[in-house]
Tab-separated table of C-alpha atoms and ligand atoms in Angstrom:
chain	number	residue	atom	x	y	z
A	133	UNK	CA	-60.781	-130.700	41.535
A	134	UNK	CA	-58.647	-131.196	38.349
A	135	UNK	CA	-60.410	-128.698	36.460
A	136	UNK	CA	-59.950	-126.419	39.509
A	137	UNK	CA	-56.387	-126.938	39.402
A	138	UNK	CA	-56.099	-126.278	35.925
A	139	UNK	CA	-58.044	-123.231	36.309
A	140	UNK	CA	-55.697	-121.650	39.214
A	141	UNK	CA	-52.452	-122.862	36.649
A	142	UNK	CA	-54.153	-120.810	33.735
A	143	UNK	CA	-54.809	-117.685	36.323
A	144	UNK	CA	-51.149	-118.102	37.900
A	145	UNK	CA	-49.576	-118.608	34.144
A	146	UNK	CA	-51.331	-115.267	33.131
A	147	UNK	CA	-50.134	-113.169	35.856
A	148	UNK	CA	-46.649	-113.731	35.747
A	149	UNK	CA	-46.506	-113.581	32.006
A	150	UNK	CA	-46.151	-110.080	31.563
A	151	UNK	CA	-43.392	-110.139	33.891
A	152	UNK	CA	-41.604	-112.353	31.419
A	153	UNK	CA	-40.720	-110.282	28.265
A	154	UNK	CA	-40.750	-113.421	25.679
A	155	UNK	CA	-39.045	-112.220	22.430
A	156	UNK	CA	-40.127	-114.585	18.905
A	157	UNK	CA	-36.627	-113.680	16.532
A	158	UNK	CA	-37.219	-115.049	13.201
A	159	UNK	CA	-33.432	-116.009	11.547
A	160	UNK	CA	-33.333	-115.731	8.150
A	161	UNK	CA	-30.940	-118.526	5.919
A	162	UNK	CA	-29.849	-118.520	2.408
A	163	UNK	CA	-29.068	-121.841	2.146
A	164	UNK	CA	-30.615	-125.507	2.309
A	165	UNK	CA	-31.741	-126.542	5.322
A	166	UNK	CA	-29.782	-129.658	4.970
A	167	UNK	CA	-26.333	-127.427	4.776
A	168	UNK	CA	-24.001	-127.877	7.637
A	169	UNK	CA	-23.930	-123.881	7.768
A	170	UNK	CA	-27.583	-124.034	8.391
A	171	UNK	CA	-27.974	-127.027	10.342
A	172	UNK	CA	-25.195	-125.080	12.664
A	173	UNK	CA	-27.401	-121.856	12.570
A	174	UNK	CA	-30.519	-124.263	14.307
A	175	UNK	CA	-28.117	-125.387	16.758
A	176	UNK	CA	-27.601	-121.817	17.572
A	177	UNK	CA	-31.043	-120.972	17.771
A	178	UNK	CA	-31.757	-123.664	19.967
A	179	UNK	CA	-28.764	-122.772	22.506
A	180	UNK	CA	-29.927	-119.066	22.753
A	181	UNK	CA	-34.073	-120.357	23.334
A	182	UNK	CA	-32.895	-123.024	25.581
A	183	UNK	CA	-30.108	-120.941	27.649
A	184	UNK	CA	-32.552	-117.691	27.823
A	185	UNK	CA	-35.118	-119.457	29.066
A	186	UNK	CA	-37.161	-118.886	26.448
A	187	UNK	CA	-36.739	-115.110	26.792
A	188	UNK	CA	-35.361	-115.284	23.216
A	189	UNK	CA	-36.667	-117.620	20.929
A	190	UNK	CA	-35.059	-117.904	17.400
A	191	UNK	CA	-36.833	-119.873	14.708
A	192	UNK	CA	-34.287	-120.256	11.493
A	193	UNK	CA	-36.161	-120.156	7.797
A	194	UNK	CA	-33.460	-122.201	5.721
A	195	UNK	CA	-32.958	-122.432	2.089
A	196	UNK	CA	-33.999	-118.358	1.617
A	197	UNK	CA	-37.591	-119.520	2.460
A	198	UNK	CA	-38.056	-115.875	4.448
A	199	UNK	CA	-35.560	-113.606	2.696
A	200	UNK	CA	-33.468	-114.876	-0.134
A	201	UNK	CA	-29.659	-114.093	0.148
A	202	UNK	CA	-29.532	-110.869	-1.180
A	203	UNK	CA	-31.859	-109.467	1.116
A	204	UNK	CA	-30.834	-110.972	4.154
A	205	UNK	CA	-28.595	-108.100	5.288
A	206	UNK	CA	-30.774	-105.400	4.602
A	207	UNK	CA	-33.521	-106.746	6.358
A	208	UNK	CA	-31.563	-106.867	9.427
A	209	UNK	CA	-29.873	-103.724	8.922
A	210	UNK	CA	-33.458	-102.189	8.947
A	211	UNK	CA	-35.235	-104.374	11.626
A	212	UNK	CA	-37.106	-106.324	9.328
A	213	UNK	CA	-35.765	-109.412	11.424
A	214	UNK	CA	-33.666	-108.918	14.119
A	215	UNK	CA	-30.941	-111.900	13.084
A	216	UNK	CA	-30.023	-113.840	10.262
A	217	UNK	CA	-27.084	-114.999	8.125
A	218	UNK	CA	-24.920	-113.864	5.215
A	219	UNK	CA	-21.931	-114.232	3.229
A	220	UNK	CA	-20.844	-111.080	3.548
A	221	UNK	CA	-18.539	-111.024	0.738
A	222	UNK	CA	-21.694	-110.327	-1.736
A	223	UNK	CA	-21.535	-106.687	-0.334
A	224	UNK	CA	-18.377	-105.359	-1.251
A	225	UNK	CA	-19.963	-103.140	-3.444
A	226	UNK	CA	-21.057	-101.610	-0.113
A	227	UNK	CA	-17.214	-101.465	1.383
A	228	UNK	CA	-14.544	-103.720	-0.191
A	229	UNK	CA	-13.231	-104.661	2.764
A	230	UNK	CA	-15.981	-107.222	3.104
A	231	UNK	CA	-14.408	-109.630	0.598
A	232	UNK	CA	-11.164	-110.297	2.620
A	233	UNK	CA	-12.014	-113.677	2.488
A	234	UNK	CA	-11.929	-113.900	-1.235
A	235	UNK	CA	-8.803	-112.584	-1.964
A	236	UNK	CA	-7.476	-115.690	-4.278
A	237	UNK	CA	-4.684	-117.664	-2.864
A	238	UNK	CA	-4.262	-115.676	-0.112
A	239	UNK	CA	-6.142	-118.022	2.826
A	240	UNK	CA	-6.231	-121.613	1.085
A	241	UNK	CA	-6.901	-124.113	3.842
A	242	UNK	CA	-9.110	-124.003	7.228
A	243	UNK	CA	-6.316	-123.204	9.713
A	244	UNK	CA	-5.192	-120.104	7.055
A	245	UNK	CA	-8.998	-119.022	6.781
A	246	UNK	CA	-9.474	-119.413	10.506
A	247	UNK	CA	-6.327	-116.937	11.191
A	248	UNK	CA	-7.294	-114.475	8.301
A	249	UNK	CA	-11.073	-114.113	9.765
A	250	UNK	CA	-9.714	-113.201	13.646
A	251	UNK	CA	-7.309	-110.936	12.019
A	252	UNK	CA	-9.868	-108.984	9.562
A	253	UNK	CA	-12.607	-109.243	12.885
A	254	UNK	CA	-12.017	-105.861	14.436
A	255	UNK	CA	-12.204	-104.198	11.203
A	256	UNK	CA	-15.189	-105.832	9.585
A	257	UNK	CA	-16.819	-105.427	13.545
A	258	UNK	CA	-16.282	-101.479	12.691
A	259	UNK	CA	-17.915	-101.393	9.196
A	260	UNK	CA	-20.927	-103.617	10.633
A	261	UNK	CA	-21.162	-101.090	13.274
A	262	UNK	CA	-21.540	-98.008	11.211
A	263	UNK	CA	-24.506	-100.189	9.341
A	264	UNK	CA	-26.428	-100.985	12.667
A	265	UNK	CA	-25.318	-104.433	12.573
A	266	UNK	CA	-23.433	-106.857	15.333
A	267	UNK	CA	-21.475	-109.295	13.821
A	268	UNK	CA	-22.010	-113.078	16.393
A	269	UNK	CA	-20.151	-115.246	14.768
A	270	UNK	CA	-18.599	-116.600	11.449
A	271	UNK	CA	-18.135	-119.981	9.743
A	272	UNK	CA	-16.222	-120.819	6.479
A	273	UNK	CA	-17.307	-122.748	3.648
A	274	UNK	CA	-15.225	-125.597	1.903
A	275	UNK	CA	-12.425	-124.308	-0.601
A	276	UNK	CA	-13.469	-123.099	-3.388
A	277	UNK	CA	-13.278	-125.462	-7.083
A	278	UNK	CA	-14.215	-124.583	-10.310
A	279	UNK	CA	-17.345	-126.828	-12.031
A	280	UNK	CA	-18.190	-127.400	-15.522
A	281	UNK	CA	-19.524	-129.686	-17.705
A	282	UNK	CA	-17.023	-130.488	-19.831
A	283	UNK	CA	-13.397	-130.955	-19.142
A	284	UNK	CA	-11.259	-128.098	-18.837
A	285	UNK	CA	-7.423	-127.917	-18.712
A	286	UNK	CA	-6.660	-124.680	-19.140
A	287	UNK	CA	-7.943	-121.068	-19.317
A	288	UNK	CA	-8.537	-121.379	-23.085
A	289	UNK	CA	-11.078	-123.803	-22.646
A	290	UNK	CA	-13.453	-121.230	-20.129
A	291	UNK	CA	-13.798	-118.847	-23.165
A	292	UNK	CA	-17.573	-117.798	-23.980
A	293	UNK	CA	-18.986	-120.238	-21.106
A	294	UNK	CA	-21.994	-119.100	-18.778
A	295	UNK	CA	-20.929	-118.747	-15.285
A	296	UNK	CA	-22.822	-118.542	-12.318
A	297	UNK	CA	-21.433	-115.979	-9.816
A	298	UNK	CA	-22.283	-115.479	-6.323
A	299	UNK	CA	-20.484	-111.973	-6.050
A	300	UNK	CA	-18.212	-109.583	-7.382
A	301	UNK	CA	-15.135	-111.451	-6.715
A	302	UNK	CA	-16.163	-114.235	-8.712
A	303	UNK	CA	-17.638	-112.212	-12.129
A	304	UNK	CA	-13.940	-110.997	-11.798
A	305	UNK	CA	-12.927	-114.145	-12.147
A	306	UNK	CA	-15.333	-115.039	-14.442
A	307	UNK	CA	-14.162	-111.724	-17.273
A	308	UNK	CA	-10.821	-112.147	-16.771
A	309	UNK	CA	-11.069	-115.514	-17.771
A	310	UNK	CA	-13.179	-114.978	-20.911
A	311	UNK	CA	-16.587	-116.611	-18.944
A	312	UNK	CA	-20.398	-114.853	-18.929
A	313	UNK	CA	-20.745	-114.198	-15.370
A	314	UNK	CA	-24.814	-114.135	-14.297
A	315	UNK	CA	-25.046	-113.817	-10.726
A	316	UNK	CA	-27.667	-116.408	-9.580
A	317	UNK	CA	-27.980	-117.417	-5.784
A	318	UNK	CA	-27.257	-120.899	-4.229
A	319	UNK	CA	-30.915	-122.045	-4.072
A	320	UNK	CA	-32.345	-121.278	-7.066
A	321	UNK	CA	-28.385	-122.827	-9.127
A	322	UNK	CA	-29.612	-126.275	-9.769
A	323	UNK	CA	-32.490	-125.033	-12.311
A	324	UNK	CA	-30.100	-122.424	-13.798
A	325	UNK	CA	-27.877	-125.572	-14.656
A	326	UNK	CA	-31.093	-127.651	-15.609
A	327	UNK	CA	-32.133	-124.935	-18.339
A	328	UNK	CA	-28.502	-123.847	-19.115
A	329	UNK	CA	-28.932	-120.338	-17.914
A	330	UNK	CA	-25.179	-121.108	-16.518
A	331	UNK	CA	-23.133	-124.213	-17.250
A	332	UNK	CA	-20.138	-123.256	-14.396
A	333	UNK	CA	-19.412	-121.987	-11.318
A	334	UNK	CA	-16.633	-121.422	-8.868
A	335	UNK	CA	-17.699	-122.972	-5.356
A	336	UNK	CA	-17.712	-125.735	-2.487
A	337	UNK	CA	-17.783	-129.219	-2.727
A	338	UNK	CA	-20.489	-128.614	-0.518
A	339	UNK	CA	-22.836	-126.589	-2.737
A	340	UNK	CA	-22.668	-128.341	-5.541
A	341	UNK	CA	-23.657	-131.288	-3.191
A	342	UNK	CA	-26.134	-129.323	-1.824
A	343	UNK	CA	-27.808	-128.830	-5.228
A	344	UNK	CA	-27.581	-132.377	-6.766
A	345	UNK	CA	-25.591	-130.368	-9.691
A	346	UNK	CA	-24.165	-133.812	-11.354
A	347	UNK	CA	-27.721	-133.905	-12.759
A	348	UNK	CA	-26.515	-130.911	-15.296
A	349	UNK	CA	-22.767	-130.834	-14.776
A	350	UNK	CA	-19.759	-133.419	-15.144
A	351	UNK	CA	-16.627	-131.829	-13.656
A	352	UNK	CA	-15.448	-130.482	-10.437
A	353	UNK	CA	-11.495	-129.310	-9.754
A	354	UNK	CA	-10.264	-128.850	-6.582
A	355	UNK	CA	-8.313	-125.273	-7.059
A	356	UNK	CA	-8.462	-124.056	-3.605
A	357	UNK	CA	-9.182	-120.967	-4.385
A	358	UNK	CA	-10.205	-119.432	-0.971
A	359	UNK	CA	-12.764	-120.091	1.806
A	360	UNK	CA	-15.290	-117.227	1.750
A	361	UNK	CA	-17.410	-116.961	5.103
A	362	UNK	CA	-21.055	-116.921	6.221
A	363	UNK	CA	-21.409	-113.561	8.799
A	364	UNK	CA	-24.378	-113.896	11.255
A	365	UNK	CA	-25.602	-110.701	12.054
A	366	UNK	CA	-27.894	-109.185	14.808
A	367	UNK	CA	-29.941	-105.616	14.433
A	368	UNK	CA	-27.372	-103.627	16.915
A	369	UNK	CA	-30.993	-101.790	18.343
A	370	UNK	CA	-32.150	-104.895	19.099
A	371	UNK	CA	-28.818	-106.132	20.383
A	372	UNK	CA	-28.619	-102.952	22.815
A	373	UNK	CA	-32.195	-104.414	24.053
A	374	UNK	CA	-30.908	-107.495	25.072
A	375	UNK	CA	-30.075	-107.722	28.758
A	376	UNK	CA	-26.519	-108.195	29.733
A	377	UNK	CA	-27.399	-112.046	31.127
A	378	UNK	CA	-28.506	-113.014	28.142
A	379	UNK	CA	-26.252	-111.125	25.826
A	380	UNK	CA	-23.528	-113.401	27.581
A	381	UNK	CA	-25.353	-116.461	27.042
A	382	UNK	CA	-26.254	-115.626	22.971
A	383	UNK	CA	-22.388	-114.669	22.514
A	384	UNK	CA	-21.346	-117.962	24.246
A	385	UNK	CA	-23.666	-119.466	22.119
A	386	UNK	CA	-22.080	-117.669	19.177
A	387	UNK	CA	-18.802	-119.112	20.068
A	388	UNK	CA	-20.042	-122.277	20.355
A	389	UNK	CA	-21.452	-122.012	17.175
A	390	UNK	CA	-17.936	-120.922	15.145
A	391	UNK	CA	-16.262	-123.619	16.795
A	392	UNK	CA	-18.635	-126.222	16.110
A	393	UNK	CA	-19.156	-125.068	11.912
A	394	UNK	CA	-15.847	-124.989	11.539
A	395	UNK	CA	-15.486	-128.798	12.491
A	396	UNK	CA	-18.564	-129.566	10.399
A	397	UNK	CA	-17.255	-127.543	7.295
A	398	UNK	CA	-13.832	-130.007	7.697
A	399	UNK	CA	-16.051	-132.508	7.905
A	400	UNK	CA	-18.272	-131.999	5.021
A	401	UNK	CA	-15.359	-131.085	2.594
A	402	UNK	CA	-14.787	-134.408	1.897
A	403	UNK	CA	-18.283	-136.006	2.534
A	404	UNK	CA	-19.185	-133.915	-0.587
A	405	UNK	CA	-16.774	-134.372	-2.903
A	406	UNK	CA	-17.251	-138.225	-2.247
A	407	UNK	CA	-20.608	-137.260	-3.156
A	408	UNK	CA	-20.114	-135.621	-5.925
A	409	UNK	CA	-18.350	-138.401	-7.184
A	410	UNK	CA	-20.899	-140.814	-6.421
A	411	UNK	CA	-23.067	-138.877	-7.854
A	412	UNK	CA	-21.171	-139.355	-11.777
A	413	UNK	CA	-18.914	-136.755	-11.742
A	414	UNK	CA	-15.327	-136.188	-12.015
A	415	UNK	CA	-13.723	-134.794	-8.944
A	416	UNK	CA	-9.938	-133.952	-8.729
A	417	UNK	CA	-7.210	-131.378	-8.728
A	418	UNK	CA	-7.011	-129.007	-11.223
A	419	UNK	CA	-4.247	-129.283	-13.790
A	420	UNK	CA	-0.518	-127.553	-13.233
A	421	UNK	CA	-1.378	-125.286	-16.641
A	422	UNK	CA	-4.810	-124.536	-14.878
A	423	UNK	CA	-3.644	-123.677	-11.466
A	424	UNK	CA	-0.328	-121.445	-13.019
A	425	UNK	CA	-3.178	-119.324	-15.020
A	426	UNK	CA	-5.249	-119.038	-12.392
A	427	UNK	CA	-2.513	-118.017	-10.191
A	428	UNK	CA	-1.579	-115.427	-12.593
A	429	UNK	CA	-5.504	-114.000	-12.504
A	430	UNK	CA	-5.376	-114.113	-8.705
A	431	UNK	CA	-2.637	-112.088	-8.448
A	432	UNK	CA	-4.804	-109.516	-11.055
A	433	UNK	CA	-7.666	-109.658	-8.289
A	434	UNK	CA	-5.476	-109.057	-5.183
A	435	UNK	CA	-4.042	-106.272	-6.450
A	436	UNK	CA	-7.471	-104.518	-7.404
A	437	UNK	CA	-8.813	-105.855	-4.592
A	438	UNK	CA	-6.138	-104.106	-2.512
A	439	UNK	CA	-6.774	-100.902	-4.386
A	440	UNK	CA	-10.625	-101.127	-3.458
A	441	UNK	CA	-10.273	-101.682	0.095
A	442	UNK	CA	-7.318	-99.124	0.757
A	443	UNK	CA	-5.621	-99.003	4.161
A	444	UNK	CA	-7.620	-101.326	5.938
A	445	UNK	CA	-7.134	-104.007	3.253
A	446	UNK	CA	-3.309	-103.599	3.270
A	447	UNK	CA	-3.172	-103.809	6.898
A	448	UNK	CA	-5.407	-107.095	6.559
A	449	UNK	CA	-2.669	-108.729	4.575
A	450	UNK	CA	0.306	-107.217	6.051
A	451	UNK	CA	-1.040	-108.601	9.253
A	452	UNK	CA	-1.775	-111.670	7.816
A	453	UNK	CA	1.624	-112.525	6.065
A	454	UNK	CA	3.111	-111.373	9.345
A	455	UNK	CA	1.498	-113.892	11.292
A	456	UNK	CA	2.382	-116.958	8.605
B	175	PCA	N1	-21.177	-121.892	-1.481
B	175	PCA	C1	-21.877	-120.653	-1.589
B	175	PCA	C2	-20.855	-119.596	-1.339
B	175	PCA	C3	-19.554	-120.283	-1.277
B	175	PCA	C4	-19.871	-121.716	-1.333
B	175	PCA	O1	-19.057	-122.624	-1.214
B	175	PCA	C5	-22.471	-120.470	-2.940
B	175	PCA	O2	-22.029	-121.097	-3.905
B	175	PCA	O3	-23.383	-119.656	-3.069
């Protein structure tokens, strides 16, 4: 009787499968799985499986365990995977306008980066677009210190040291002041600092948490530089594909998601940074010669960052001041 049961189940189950188109969407993530911006990216994934039913099923693959950073965007771009996350900033080599959100000094706390990233939305929706991409959401990482291992109060005291960069806005930073810039991604920086490949960076609180780095480096300064963003992305064939129920429920997902990484990134600003600290190093602001210099290089890096990204740029910023 039980096994007869079972039986019709299995038959019933196997007829109205087909009817069910079940969709497996593998999501790509550069960073640890223990990072908030990943830990956010499973809640995601689990909203979308759980609110479709099923119908769309999103596994993440943390720590660049599928596709490492750099190849994230790409492989959505081309279908490889139909979703996954990136900070989009590594890709203004592709169209400057994607490093908005590392123009220094221009966006310096959450609220600022919050305001700058709805204003630069439409536009960065546009260049997406033209790429076959479909931009769901965005979250911000912690502002962005400087680490070394050695004390450092001024520019003078970068000269000639390895820096690890995560894009071109930071091997800017890097030449003009006098640092090697070697652009290594956020998984693989605790063994560059281990075998001194690089012995800096410009970054979170929350990376160099991430990566244990007081086991190779001694210094962190809070310069509040800017808060650079992690895009995620959707194949726009595949996002055509999608029915128009469930499109609604991913993007109300999506918003979910924003709202719920930004609170996590407040959160883990300062988590970290105690961290950090309990983890040997020094943590505190930068000094007043450090921050005038660097000041003085931002400026440098606006302006050519203005020249790169033309019209669009300006009207980014103009926007932006407008509003503040
Ligand atoms: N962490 C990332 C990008 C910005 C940040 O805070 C990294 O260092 O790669």
């Amino acid at each position: 009787m039980t096994l007869k049961l079972t039986m019709t189940a299995i038959a019933l189950a196997s007829v109205s499968l087909p009817a069910m188109a079940q969709e497996n969407w593998d999501m790509p993530l550069a960073y640890s799985a223990s990072n908030y911006h990943s830990e956010n990216a499973a809640e995601f994934a689990a909203c979308v499986t759980d609110g479709t039913g099923g119908a769309i099923s999103i596994t993440t693959h943390p720590g660049g365990s599928l596709f490492g950073g750099s190849d994230i965007k790409r492989a959505i771009q081309t279908g490889q995977v139909p979703i996954g996350e990136r900070l989009l900033s590594a890709h203004a080599n592709e169209d400057a306008v994607f490093a908005y959100d590392n123009v220094p000094f221009l966006a310096t706390s959450f609220d600022d980066a919050e305001a700058l990233a709805e204003i630069a939305r439409p536009t960065i929706e546009q260049v997406l677009a033209e790429q076959n991409l479909t931009l769901l959401y965005s979250v911000p990482w912690p502002p962005q210190g400087l680490y070394f291992k050695k004390e450092v109060n001024a520019v003078a005291d970068m000269e000639g040291v390895k820096f690890r960069s995560y894009n071109s806005t930071t091997a800017r930073l890097a030449e003009l002041t006098g640092m090697l810039p070697v652009t290594i991604e956020a998984a693989e920086i605790s063994q560059a600092f281990a075998t001194g490949v690089a012995e800096s960076m410009v970054s979170s609180g929350a990376t160099g948490y991430d990566r244990k780095v007081w086991e190779s480096l001694s210094h962190f300064y809070e310069v509040n530089a800017w808060l650079p963003r992690n895009s995620i992305m959707v194949n726009s064939e595949v996002w055509a594909d999608v029915s128009d129920e469930n499109k609604a429920i991913i993007t109300g997902c999506a918003d979910a998601a924003a709202a719920a990484g930004l609170e996590k990134a407040i959160a883990y600003t300062q988590f970290t940074m105690d961290g950090l600290a309990a983890g040997g190093m020094n943590v505190g602001p930068a000094s007043d010669t450090l921050v005038e210099e660097l000041k003085g290089i931002g400026e440098t890096m606006a302006a050519e960052w203005l020249e790169t990204a033309g019209e669009e740029g300006a009207a980014i910023i103009e926007a932006f001041n407008a509003a503040n």
